[in-house]
Short mmCIF file of C-alpha atoms in Angstrom, two decimals:
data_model
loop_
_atom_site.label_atom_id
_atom_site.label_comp_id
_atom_site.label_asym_id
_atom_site.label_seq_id
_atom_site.Cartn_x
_atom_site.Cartn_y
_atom_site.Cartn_z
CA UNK M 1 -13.88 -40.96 -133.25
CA UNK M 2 -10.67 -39.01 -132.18
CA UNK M 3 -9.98 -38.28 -128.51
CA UNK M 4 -10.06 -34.35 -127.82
CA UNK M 5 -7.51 -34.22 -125.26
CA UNK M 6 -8.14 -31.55 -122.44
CA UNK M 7 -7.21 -28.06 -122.82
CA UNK M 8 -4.24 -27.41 -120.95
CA UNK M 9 -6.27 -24.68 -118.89
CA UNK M 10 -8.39 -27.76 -116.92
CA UNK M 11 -5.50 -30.07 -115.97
CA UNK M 12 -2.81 -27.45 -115.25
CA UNK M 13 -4.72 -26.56 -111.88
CA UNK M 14 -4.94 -30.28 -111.17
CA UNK M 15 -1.49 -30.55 -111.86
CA UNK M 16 0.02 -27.77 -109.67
CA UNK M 17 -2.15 -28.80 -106.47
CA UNK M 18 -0.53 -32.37 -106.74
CA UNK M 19 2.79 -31.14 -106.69
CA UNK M 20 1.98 -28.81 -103.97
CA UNK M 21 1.14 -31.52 -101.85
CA UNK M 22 4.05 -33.45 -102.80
CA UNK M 23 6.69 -30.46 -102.47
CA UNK M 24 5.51 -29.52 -99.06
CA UNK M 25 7.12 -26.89 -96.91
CA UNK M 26 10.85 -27.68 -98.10
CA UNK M 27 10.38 -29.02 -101.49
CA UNK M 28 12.88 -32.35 -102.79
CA UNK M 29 15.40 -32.48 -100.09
CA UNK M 30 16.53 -35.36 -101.59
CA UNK M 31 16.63 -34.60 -104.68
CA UNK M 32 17.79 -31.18 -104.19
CA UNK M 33 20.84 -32.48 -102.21
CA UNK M 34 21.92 -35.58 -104.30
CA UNK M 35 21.44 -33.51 -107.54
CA UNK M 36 23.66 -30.90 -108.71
CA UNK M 37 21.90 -27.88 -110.28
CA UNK M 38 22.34 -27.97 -114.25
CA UNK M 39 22.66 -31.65 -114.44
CA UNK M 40 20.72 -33.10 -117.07
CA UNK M 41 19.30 -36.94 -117.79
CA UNK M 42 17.21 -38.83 -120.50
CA UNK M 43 13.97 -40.54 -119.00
CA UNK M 44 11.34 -42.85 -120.71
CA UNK M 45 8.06 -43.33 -119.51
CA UNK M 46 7.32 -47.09 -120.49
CA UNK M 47 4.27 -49.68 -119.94
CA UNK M 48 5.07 -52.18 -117.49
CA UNK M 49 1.72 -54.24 -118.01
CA UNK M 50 -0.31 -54.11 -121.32
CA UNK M 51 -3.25 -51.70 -120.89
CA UNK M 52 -4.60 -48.22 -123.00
CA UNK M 53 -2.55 -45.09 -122.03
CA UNK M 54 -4.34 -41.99 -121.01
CA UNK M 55 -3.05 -39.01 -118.75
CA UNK M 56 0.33 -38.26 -121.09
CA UNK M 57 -0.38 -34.38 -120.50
CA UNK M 58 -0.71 -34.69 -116.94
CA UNK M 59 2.98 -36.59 -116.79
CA UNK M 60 4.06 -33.71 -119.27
CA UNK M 61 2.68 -30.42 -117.05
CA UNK M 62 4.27 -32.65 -113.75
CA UNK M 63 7.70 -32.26 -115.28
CA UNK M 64 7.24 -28.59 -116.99
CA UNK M 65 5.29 -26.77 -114.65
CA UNK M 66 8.53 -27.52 -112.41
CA UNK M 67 11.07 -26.30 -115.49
CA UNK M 68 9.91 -24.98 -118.36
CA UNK M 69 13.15 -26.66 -120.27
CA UNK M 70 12.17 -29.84 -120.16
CA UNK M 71 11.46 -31.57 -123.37
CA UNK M 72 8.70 -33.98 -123.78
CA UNK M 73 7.95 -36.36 -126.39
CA UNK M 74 4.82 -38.30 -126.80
CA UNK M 75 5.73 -41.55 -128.16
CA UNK M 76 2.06 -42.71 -128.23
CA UNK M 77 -1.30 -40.83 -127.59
CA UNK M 78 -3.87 -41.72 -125.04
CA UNK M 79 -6.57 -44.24 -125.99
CA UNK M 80 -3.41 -46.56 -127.39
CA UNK M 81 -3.32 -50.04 -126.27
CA UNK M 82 0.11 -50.75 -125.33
CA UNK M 83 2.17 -53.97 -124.01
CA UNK M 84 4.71 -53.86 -121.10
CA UNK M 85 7.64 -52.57 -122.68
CA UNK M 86 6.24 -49.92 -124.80
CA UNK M 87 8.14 -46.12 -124.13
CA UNK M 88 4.93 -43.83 -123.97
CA UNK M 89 7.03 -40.76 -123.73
CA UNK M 90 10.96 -39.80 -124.15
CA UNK M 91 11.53 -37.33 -121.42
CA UNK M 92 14.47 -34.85 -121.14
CA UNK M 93 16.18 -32.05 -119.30
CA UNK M 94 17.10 -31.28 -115.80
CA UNK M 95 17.34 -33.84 -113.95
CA UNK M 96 16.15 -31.90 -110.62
CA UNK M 97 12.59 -31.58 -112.22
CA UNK M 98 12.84 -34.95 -113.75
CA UNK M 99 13.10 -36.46 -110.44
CA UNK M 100 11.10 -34.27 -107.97
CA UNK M 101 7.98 -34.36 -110.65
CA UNK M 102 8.52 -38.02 -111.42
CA UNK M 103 5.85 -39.42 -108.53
CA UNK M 104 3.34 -36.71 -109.62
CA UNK M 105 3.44 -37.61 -113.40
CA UNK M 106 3.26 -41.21 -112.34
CA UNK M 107 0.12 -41.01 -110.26
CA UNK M 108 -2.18 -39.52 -112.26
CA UNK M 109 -0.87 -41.05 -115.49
CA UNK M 110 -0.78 -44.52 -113.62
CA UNK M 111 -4.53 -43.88 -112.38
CA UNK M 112 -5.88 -42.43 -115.57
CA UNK M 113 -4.59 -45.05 -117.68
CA UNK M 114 -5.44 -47.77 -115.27
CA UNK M 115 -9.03 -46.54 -115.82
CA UNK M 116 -9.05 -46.42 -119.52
CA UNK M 117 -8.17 -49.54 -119.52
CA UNK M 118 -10.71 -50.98 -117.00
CA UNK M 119 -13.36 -49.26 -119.27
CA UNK M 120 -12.06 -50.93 -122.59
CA UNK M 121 -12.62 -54.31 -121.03
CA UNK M 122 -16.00 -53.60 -120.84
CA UNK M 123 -16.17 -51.93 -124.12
CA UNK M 124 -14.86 -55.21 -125.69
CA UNK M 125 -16.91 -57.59 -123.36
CA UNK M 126 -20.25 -56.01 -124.60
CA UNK M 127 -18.87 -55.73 -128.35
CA UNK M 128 -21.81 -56.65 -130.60
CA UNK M 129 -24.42 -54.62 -128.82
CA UNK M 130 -26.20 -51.47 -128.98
CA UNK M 131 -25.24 -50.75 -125.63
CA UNK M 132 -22.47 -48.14 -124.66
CA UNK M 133 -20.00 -48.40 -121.26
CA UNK M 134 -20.68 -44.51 -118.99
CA UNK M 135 -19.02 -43.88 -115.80
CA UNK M 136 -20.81 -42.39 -112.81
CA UNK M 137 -20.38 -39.53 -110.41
CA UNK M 138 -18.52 -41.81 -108.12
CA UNK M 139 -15.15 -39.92 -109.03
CA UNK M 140 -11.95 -38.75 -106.76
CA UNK M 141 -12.36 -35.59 -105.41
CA UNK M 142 -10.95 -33.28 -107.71
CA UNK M 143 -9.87 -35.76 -110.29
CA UNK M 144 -13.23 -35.93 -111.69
CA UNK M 145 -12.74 -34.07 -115.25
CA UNK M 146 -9.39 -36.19 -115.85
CA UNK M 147 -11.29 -39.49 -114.88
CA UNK M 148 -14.19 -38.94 -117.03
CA UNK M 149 -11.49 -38.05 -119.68
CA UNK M 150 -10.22 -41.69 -118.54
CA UNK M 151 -13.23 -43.03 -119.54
CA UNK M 152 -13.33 -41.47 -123.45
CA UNK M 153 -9.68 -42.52 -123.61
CA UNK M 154 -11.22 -46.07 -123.12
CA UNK M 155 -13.76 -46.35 -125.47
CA UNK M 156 -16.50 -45.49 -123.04
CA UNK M 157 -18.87 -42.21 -122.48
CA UNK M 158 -19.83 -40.10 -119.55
CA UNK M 159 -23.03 -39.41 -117.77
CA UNK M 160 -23.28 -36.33 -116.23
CA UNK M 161 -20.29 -34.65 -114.70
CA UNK M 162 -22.27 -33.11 -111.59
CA UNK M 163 -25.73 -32.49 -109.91
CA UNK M 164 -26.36 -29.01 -112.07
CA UNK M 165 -26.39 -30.50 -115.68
CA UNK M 166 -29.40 -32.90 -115.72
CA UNK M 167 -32.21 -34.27 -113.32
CA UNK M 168 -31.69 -37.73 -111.88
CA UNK M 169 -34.72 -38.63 -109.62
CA UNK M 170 -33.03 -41.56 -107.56
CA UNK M 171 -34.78 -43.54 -104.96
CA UNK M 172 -34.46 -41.28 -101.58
CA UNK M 173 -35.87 -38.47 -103.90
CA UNK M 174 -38.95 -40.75 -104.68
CA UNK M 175 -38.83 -41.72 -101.34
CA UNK M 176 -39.47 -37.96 -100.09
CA UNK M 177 -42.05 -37.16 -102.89
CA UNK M 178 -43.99 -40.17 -102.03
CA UNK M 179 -44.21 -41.18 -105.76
CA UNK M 180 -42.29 -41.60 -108.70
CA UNK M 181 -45.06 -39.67 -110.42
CA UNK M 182 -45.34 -36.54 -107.64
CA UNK M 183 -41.17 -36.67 -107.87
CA UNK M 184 -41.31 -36.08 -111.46
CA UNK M 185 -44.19 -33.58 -111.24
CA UNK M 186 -41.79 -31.43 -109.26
CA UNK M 187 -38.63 -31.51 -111.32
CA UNK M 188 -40.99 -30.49 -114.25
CA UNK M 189 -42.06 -27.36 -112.44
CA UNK M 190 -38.87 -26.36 -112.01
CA UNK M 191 -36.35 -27.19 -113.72
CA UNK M 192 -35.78 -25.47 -117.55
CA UNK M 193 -37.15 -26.53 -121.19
CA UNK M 194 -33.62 -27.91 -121.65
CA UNK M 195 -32.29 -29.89 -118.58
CA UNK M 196 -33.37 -33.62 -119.04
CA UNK M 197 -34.76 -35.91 -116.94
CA UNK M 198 -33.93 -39.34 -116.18
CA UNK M 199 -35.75 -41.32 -113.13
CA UNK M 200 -34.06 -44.32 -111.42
CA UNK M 201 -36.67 -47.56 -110.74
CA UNK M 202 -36.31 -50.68 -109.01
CA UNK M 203 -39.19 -52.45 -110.15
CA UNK M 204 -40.70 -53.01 -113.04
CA UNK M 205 -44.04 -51.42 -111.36
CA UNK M 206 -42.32 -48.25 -110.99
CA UNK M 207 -41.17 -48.00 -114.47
CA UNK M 208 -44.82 -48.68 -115.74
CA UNK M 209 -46.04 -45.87 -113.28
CA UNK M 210 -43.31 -43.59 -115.30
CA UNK M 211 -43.92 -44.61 -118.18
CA UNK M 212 -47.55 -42.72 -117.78
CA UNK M 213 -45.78 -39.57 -117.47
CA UNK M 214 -43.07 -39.71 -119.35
CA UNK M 215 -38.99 -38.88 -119.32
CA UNK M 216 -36.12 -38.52 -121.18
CA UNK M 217 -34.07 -41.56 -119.49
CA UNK M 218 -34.80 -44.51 -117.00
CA UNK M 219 -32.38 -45.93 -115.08
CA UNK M 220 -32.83 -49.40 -114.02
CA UNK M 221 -31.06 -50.43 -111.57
CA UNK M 222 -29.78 -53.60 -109.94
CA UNK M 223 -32.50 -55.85 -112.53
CA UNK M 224 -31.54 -59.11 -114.13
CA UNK M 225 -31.12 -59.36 -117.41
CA UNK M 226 -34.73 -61.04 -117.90
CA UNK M 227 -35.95 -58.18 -116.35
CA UNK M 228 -33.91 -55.94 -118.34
CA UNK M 229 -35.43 -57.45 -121.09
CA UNK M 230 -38.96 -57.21 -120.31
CA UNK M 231 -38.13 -53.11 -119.06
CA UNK M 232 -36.52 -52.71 -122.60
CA UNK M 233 -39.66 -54.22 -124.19
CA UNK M 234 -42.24 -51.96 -122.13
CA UNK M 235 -40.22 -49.01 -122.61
CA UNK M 236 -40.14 -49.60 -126.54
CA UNK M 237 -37.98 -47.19 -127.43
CA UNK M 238 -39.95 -43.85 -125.76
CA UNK M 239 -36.53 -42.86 -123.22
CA UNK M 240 -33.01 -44.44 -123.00
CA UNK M 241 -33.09 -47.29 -120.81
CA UNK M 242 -29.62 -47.77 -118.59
CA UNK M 243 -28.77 -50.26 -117.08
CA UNK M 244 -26.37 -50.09 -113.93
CA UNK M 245 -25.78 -52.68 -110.61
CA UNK M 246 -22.82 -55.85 -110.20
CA UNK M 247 -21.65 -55.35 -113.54
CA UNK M 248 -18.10 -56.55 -114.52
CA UNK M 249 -16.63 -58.39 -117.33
CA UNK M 250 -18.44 -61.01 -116.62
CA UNK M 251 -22.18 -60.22 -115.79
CA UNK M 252 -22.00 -57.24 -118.90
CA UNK M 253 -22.15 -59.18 -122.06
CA UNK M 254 -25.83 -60.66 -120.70
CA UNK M 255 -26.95 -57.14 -118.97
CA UNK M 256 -25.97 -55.50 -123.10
CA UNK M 257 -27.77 -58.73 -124.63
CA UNK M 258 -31.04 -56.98 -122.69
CA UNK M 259 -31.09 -54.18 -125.46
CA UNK M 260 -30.57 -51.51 -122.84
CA UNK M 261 -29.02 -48.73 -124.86
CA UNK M 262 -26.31 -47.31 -121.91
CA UNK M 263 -24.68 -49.61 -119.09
CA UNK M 264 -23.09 -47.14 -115.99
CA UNK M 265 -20.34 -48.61 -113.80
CA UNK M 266 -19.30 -46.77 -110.83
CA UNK M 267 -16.12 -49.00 -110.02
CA UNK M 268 -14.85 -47.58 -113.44
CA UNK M 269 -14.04 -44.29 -111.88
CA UNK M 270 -13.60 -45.58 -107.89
CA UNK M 271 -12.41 -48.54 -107.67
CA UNK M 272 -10.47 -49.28 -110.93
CA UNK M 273 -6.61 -50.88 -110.31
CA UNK M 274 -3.97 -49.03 -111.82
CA UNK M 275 -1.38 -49.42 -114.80
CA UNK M 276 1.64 -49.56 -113.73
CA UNK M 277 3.77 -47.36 -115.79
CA UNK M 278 7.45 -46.48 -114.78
CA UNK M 279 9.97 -43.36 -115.56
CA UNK M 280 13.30 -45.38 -116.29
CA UNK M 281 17.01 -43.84 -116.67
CA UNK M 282 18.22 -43.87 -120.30
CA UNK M 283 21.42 -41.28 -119.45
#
């Protein structure tokens, strides 16, 4: 399925802050004293490591929200797997906004791709199985639309982007309720017809007790894959069953082999190393 990139409207704001912070109360001294005003260079944006690209249009606002002349050309689009070497984007025009929006451009594009391509690992580790790769809520501050984005770019999906756009009942909740049943009882009261409901469990006791009342989604967390298995089997089929807890390249291939249908990672969006990309000097 194509990637929808972003609209423009969501990643401009993002954008804009980050250079903010970066131009300060002065702006590019350095730049701004080494580089004469009208000079112009040639940049491209290349892979240094092999990875999947994603983040392109956050490099391009870096560079045109600080001159609207300069010219940006996509050589690839994000979701690509690349190897080192491979120009992403052909960048042009004054060299003052080349160089004072070059860190900006990097460190988003650098993180976002860094996380796409964290997130395909996983997609091709599990390959085979039903089960699908989501990220988490455990997101940057203020990144988190861009690193969900991440995410798609690498072949994964997203759970829910924040705390108003479906019920998870985690363990402190069910702590406070006193059951998984009574915690349940009083989401149903109150939330709406269309918000679903997803409960996490730790045992295989507590999914049985939900399983008498009933949700759209269980999350089981921290189980091993036998006892994946054996949740998958007394579920049978009546809610999505997700599986989340230590899972890497290593420990996912078994956890899908369970026949849980969604596997969340939290390190995807947190914790994730980055691709190193680099703006070079073509002239």
């Amino acid at each position: 399925m194509p990637l929808d990139p972003l609209p423009e409207l969501m990643v401009e704001p993002i954008v804009r802050a980050a250079l903010l912070e970066d131009l300060g109360r002065a702006g590019d001294i350095t730049t701004d004293a080494v580089v004469p005003p009208g000079h112009e260079s040639r940049l491209a944006l290349a892979a240094r490591q092999p990875g999947v690209v994603a983040g392109l249009d956050c490099a391009r606002l870096a560079f045109r929200l600080l001159d609207g002349g300069v010219r940006f050309t996509p050589c690839v689009t994000d979701g690509t797997a690349v190897e080192p070497g491979t120009v992403l984007a052909q960048v042009e025009g004054p060299s003052r906004a080349l160089l004072t929006g070059e860190r900006t451009g990097l460190n988003l594009a650098c993180r976002l791709s860094g996380i796409a391509t964290a997130t395909a690992g996983l997609v091709a580790a599990i390959a085979g199985h039903k089960a699908q790769i989501v990220c988490t809520r455990k997101t940057t501050p203020g990144l988190r639309s861009l690193e969900k984005y991440a995410v798609r770019a690498g072949g994964g999906a997203n759970h829910r982007f924040g705390l108003d756009d479906a019920v998870l009942i985690k363990d402190n909740h069910v702590a406070i309720a006193g059951s998984v049943r009574e915690a349940v009882s009083r989401v149903r009261a109150r939330a709406g017809h269309m918000v679903k409901v997803e409960v996490e469990v730790d045992t295989l006791a507590q999914l049985e007790e939900l399983l008498t009342i009933g949700a759209d989604a269980v999350l089981l967390d921290n189980m091993t894959p036998q006892t994946l298995a054996e949740a998958v089997r007394m579920v049978g089929g009546r809610m999505l069953t997700e599986a989340s807890g230590r899972v890497n390249r290593d420990t996912a291939p078994a956890i899908a082999a369970s026949g849980v249908d969604l596997i969340s990672v939290g390190w995807l969006t947190h914790s994730a190393p980055i691709l190193d990309i680099g703006l070079d000097w073509v002239g």
